[in-house]
Short mmCIF file of C-alpha atoms in Angstrom, two decimals:
data_model
loop_
_atom_site.label_atom_id
_atom_site.label_comp_id
_atom_site.label_asym_id
_atom_site.label_seq_id
_atom_site.Cartn_x
_atom_site.Cartn_y
_atom_site.Cartn_z
CA MET A 707 327.80 151.50 -8.84
CA ALA A 708 327.13 155.15 -7.95
CA ALA A 709 324.25 155.31 -10.46
CA LEU A 710 322.81 152.01 -9.23
CA ALA A 711 323.05 153.15 -5.60
CA SER A 712 321.28 156.38 -6.54
CA ILE A 713 318.40 154.52 -8.24
CA ALA A 714 318.22 152.11 -5.30
CA HIS A 715 317.90 155.10 -2.95
CA ARG A 716 314.79 156.14 -4.92
CA VAL A 717 313.37 152.65 -5.23
CA THR A 718 313.75 151.99 -1.49
CA GLY A 719 312.12 155.37 -0.79
CA VAL A 720 309.05 154.39 -2.81
CA MET A 721 309.10 150.94 -1.15
CA LEU A 722 308.99 152.66 2.24
CA PHE A 723 306.07 154.86 1.15
CA VAL A 724 304.09 151.61 0.79
CA GLY A 725 305.84 149.47 3.40
CA ILE A 726 305.47 151.92 6.26
CA ALA A 727 301.79 150.87 6.38
CA LEU A 728 302.94 147.43 7.53
CA LEU A 729 305.14 148.91 10.27
CA PHE A 730 302.22 151.10 11.41
CA TYR A 731 299.93 148.07 11.42
CA LEU A 732 302.38 146.07 13.56
CA LEU A 733 302.92 148.98 15.95
CA ASP A 734 299.16 149.50 16.20
CA LEU A 735 298.69 145.81 17.08
CA GLY A 736 301.69 145.78 19.43
CA LEU A 737 300.49 148.78 21.40
CA GLY A 738 296.78 147.87 21.40
CA SER A 739 296.29 145.14 24.01
CA GLU A 740 297.91 141.91 25.23
CA GLU A 741 295.76 140.03 22.71
CA SER A 742 296.62 142.20 19.72
CA PHE A 743 300.30 142.13 20.77
CA ALA A 744 300.12 138.32 20.61
CA GLU A 745 298.52 138.69 17.16
CA ALA A 746 301.48 140.79 15.98
CA VAL A 747 303.94 138.23 17.36
CA ALA A 748 302.02 135.41 15.64
CA LEU A 749 302.08 137.36 12.36
CA LEU A 750 305.85 137.79 12.69
CA ASP A 751 306.18 134.01 13.00
CA GLU A 752 304.60 133.42 9.59
CA PRO A 753 307.29 132.98 6.90
CA LEU A 754 305.78 135.31 4.27
CA PRO A 755 304.96 138.30 6.53
CA LYS A 756 308.40 137.90 8.12
CA LEU A 757 310.01 138.03 4.67
CA ILE A 758 308.02 141.12 3.73
CA ILE A 759 308.96 142.84 6.99
CA TRP A 760 312.61 141.98 6.34
CA GLY A 761 312.15 143.61 2.93
CA VAL A 762 310.72 146.78 4.48
CA LEU A 763 313.43 146.91 7.17
CA GLY A 764 316.04 146.27 4.46
CA ALA A 765 314.67 149.16 2.41
CA LEU A 766 314.75 151.35 5.52
CA ILE A 767 318.36 150.40 6.26
CA PHE A 768 319.53 151.02 2.70
CA HIS A 769 317.61 154.30 2.45
CA LEU A 770 319.08 155.46 5.78
CA VAL A 771 322.67 154.57 4.87
CA ALA A 772 322.34 156.08 1.38
CA GLY A 773 320.78 159.16 3.00
CA VAL A 774 323.75 159.59 5.34
CA LYS A 775 326.02 159.34 2.30
CA SER A 776 323.95 162.04 0.56
CA LEU A 777 324.20 164.31 3.61
CA LEU A 778 327.98 163.85 3.68
CA LEU A 779 328.01 164.64 -0.04
CA ASP A 780 326.24 167.95 0.73
CA PHE A 781 329.27 168.82 2.83
CA HIS A 782 331.56 167.74 0.00
CA VAL A 783 332.67 164.55 1.72
CA GLY A 784 333.28 161.97 -0.99
CA SER A 785 332.16 164.24 -3.83
CA SER A 786 335.14 163.67 -6.13
CA LEU A 787 334.71 161.05 -8.85
CA GLU A 788 336.94 158.57 -7.05
CA GLY A 789 335.44 159.50 -3.67
CA SER A 790 331.87 158.96 -4.85
CA ARG A 791 332.81 155.52 -6.19
CA ILE A 792 334.29 154.58 -2.83
CA ALA A 793 331.34 156.10 -0.93
CA SER A 794 328.78 154.23 -3.05
CA GLY A 795 330.60 150.93 -2.65
CA LEU A 796 330.94 151.57 1.06
CA SER A 797 327.25 152.45 1.50
CA VAL A 798 326.18 149.29 -0.37
CA ALA A 799 328.58 147.15 1.70
CA ILE A 800 327.48 148.66 5.03
CA SER A 801 323.79 148.26 4.07
CA ALA A 802 324.33 144.65 3.02
CA VAL A 803 325.94 143.81 6.37
CA LEU A 804 323.18 145.60 8.34
CA ILE A 805 320.39 144.01 6.27
CA GLY A 806 321.99 140.61 6.89
CA MET A 807 322.13 141.35 10.61
CA ALA A 808 318.46 142.43 10.56
CA GLY A 809 317.63 139.08 8.95
CA VAL A 810 319.52 137.20 11.66
CA TRP A 811 317.70 139.26 14.31
CA LEU A 812 314.29 138.52 12.74
CA TRP A 813 314.85 134.76 12.39
CA MET B 685 306.99 171.63 -18.60
CA VAL B 686 307.05 171.04 -14.90
CA THR B 687 306.47 173.98 -12.63
CA ASN B 688 307.23 174.02 -8.94
CA ILE B 689 303.81 175.06 -7.63
CA THR B 690 303.11 171.64 -6.12
CA SER B 691 306.45 171.41 -4.33
CA PHE B 692 306.31 171.23 -0.55
CA GLY B 693 307.69 174.64 0.35
CA ARG B 694 306.98 176.36 -3.01
CA SER B 695 310.69 176.57 -3.67
CA GLY B 696 313.35 174.05 -4.51
CA LEU B 697 315.77 175.40 -1.93
CA SER B 698 313.14 175.18 0.81
CA ASP B 699 312.32 171.59 -0.19
CA PHE B 700 316.03 170.77 -0.23
CA ILE B 701 316.41 171.99 3.38
CA VAL B 702 313.16 170.37 4.61
CA GLN B 703 314.20 167.06 3.00
CA ARG B 704 317.47 167.07 4.91
CA VAL B 705 316.19 168.29 8.28
CA SER B 706 313.31 165.78 8.20
CA ALA B 707 315.79 163.05 7.18
CA ILE B 708 317.89 163.75 10.27
CA VAL B 709 314.82 163.69 12.56
CA ILE B 710 313.62 160.38 11.06
CA ALA B 711 317.14 158.89 11.23
CA VAL B 712 317.55 159.75 14.93
CA TYR B 713 314.05 158.46 15.72
CA THR B 714 314.67 155.23 13.79
CA LEU B 715 317.95 154.63 15.63
CA CYS B 716 316.25 155.22 19.01
CA VAL B 717 313.40 152.79 18.27
CA ALA B 718 315.77 150.22 16.70
CA GLY B 719 318.03 150.51 19.75
CA PHE B 720 315.06 149.91 22.04
CA PHE B 721 314.16 146.72 20.18
CA LEU B 722 317.79 145.56 20.15
CA VAL B 723 318.27 145.90 23.91
CA ASN B 724 314.92 144.17 24.59
CA PRO B 725 315.11 140.79 22.82
CA GLY B 726 312.06 139.26 24.51
CA MET B 727 309.69 142.15 23.81
CA THR B 728 306.50 142.33 25.85
CA HIS B 729 303.33 144.38 25.39
CA GLU B 730 304.02 146.14 28.68
CA ALA B 731 307.56 147.14 27.70
CA LEU B 732 306.43 148.38 24.27
CA LEU B 733 303.59 150.39 25.78
CA GLY B 734 305.90 151.81 28.44
CA TYR B 735 308.40 152.97 25.82
CA PHE B 736 305.90 154.75 23.57
CA SER B 737 303.51 156.19 26.13
CA SER B 738 305.68 158.77 27.91
CA LEU B 739 304.91 162.37 26.92
CA PRO B 740 308.39 163.15 25.50
CA MET B 741 308.24 159.97 23.38
CA LYS B 742 304.74 160.87 22.11
CA MET B 743 306.06 164.26 21.08
CA PHE B 744 309.14 162.70 19.45
CA SER B 745 306.92 160.18 17.62
CA THR B 746 304.66 162.99 16.39
CA LEU B 747 307.66 164.99 15.19
CA ALA B 748 308.98 161.93 13.35
CA LEU B 749 305.53 161.27 11.87
CA LEU B 750 305.17 164.80 10.50
CA SER B 751 308.78 164.73 9.28
CA THR B 752 308.03 161.46 7.49
CA ALA B 753 304.97 162.96 5.77
CA ALA B 754 306.96 166.00 4.57
CA HIS B 755 309.95 163.84 3.58
CA ALA B 756 307.77 161.36 1.67
CA TRP B 757 305.85 164.14 -0.07
CA ILE B 758 309.04 165.78 -1.35
CA GLY B 759 310.52 162.40 -2.32
CA MET B 760 307.39 161.23 -4.14
CA TRP B 761 307.02 164.65 -5.80
CA THR B 762 310.60 164.40 -7.07
CA VAL B 763 310.04 160.89 -8.42
CA GLY B 764 306.70 161.91 -9.98
CA THR B 765 308.05 165.00 -11.74
CA ASP B 766 311.07 163.01 -12.99
CA TYR B 767 309.13 160.16 -14.56
CA ILE B 768 305.51 161.24 -15.12
CA ARG B 769 306.17 163.74 -17.89
CA GLY B 770 305.41 164.14 -21.57
CA HIS B 771 308.49 162.29 -22.74
CA TYR B 772 307.24 159.04 -21.17
CA PHE B 773 303.51 159.60 -20.72
CA GLY B 774 302.51 161.70 -23.71
CA ALA B 775 300.32 164.78 -23.87
CA HIS B 776 298.28 164.02 -20.76
CA ALA B 777 301.28 163.55 -18.47
CA THR B 778 300.31 166.54 -16.33
CA VAL B 779 296.85 165.07 -15.70
CA TYR B 780 298.36 161.71 -14.72
CA ARG B 781 300.84 163.44 -12.46
CA MET B 782 298.06 165.39 -10.73
CA PHE B 783 296.21 162.13 -10.03
CA TYR B 784 299.46 160.61 -8.76
CA GLN B 785 300.10 163.59 -6.50
CA PHE B 786 296.54 163.58 -5.14
CA GLY B 787 296.98 159.85 -4.48
CA CYS B 788 300.24 160.45 -2.62
CA MET B 789 298.69 163.27 -0.62
CA PHE B 790 295.71 161.11 0.34
CA VAL B 791 297.93 158.22 1.46
CA LEU B 792 300.13 160.55 3.53
CA PHE B 793 297.04 162.15 5.08
CA VAL B 794 295.83 158.69 6.13
CA TYR B 795 299.28 157.87 7.55
CA VAL B 796 299.35 161.07 9.61
CA LEU B 797 295.85 160.46 11.02
CA TRP B 798 296.60 156.80 11.71
CA GLY B 799 299.92 157.66 13.35
CA LEU B 800 298.35 160.34 15.55
CA LEU B 801 295.67 157.84 16.63
CA ILE B 802 298.35 155.26 17.46
CA PHE B 803 300.67 157.60 19.34
CA TRP B 804 298.08 159.63 21.23
CA GLY B 805 295.55 156.84 21.75
CA ILE B 806 297.80 155.00 24.20
#
């Protein structure tokens, strides 16, 4: 679990490197004008873009939670073998709940 | 062999610190923006513009943008030096990695310019 969470931290980081373009695009549209704001809202109503945005937000959530775990690890919180197992499980569980909530919020 | 000359701060320790400080800045910024969206369910153009166009928010956005560029560079550098090496890519791994790193740098440069245009153009 700890190894999987570690790889997932990397994978979501690379996903964000690409996916942040979508967030920038939406923000650009949203801030532009009333018309472009409406365009962004319309885009968010399409099933596929919505799914992709959920994916990017999900990656962001996981990367953030895993990052907090890493920071705690730097201060030797949860750095024992048993502790790291618990911390990894906990970070995956917290991310899953938050990603689910983000999905509910989007739909 | 991988040398550290293309690392962000020319030293692993410096990169380690920058990666963590930038992470904290991005995390706080993300929570602020997420919180704004959560307390405004029926988002309007006016509300969005109002939130991002104050001077302190523009400065915070710029700080988060630059932190993101540094954070992403160090992260992508780490991934690149871990996987694009002789063991997996053969004798020309260093050449491939240079192309990869130039690509990453170009993308991040575009992101920074785009972000600055978004945040300071409003």
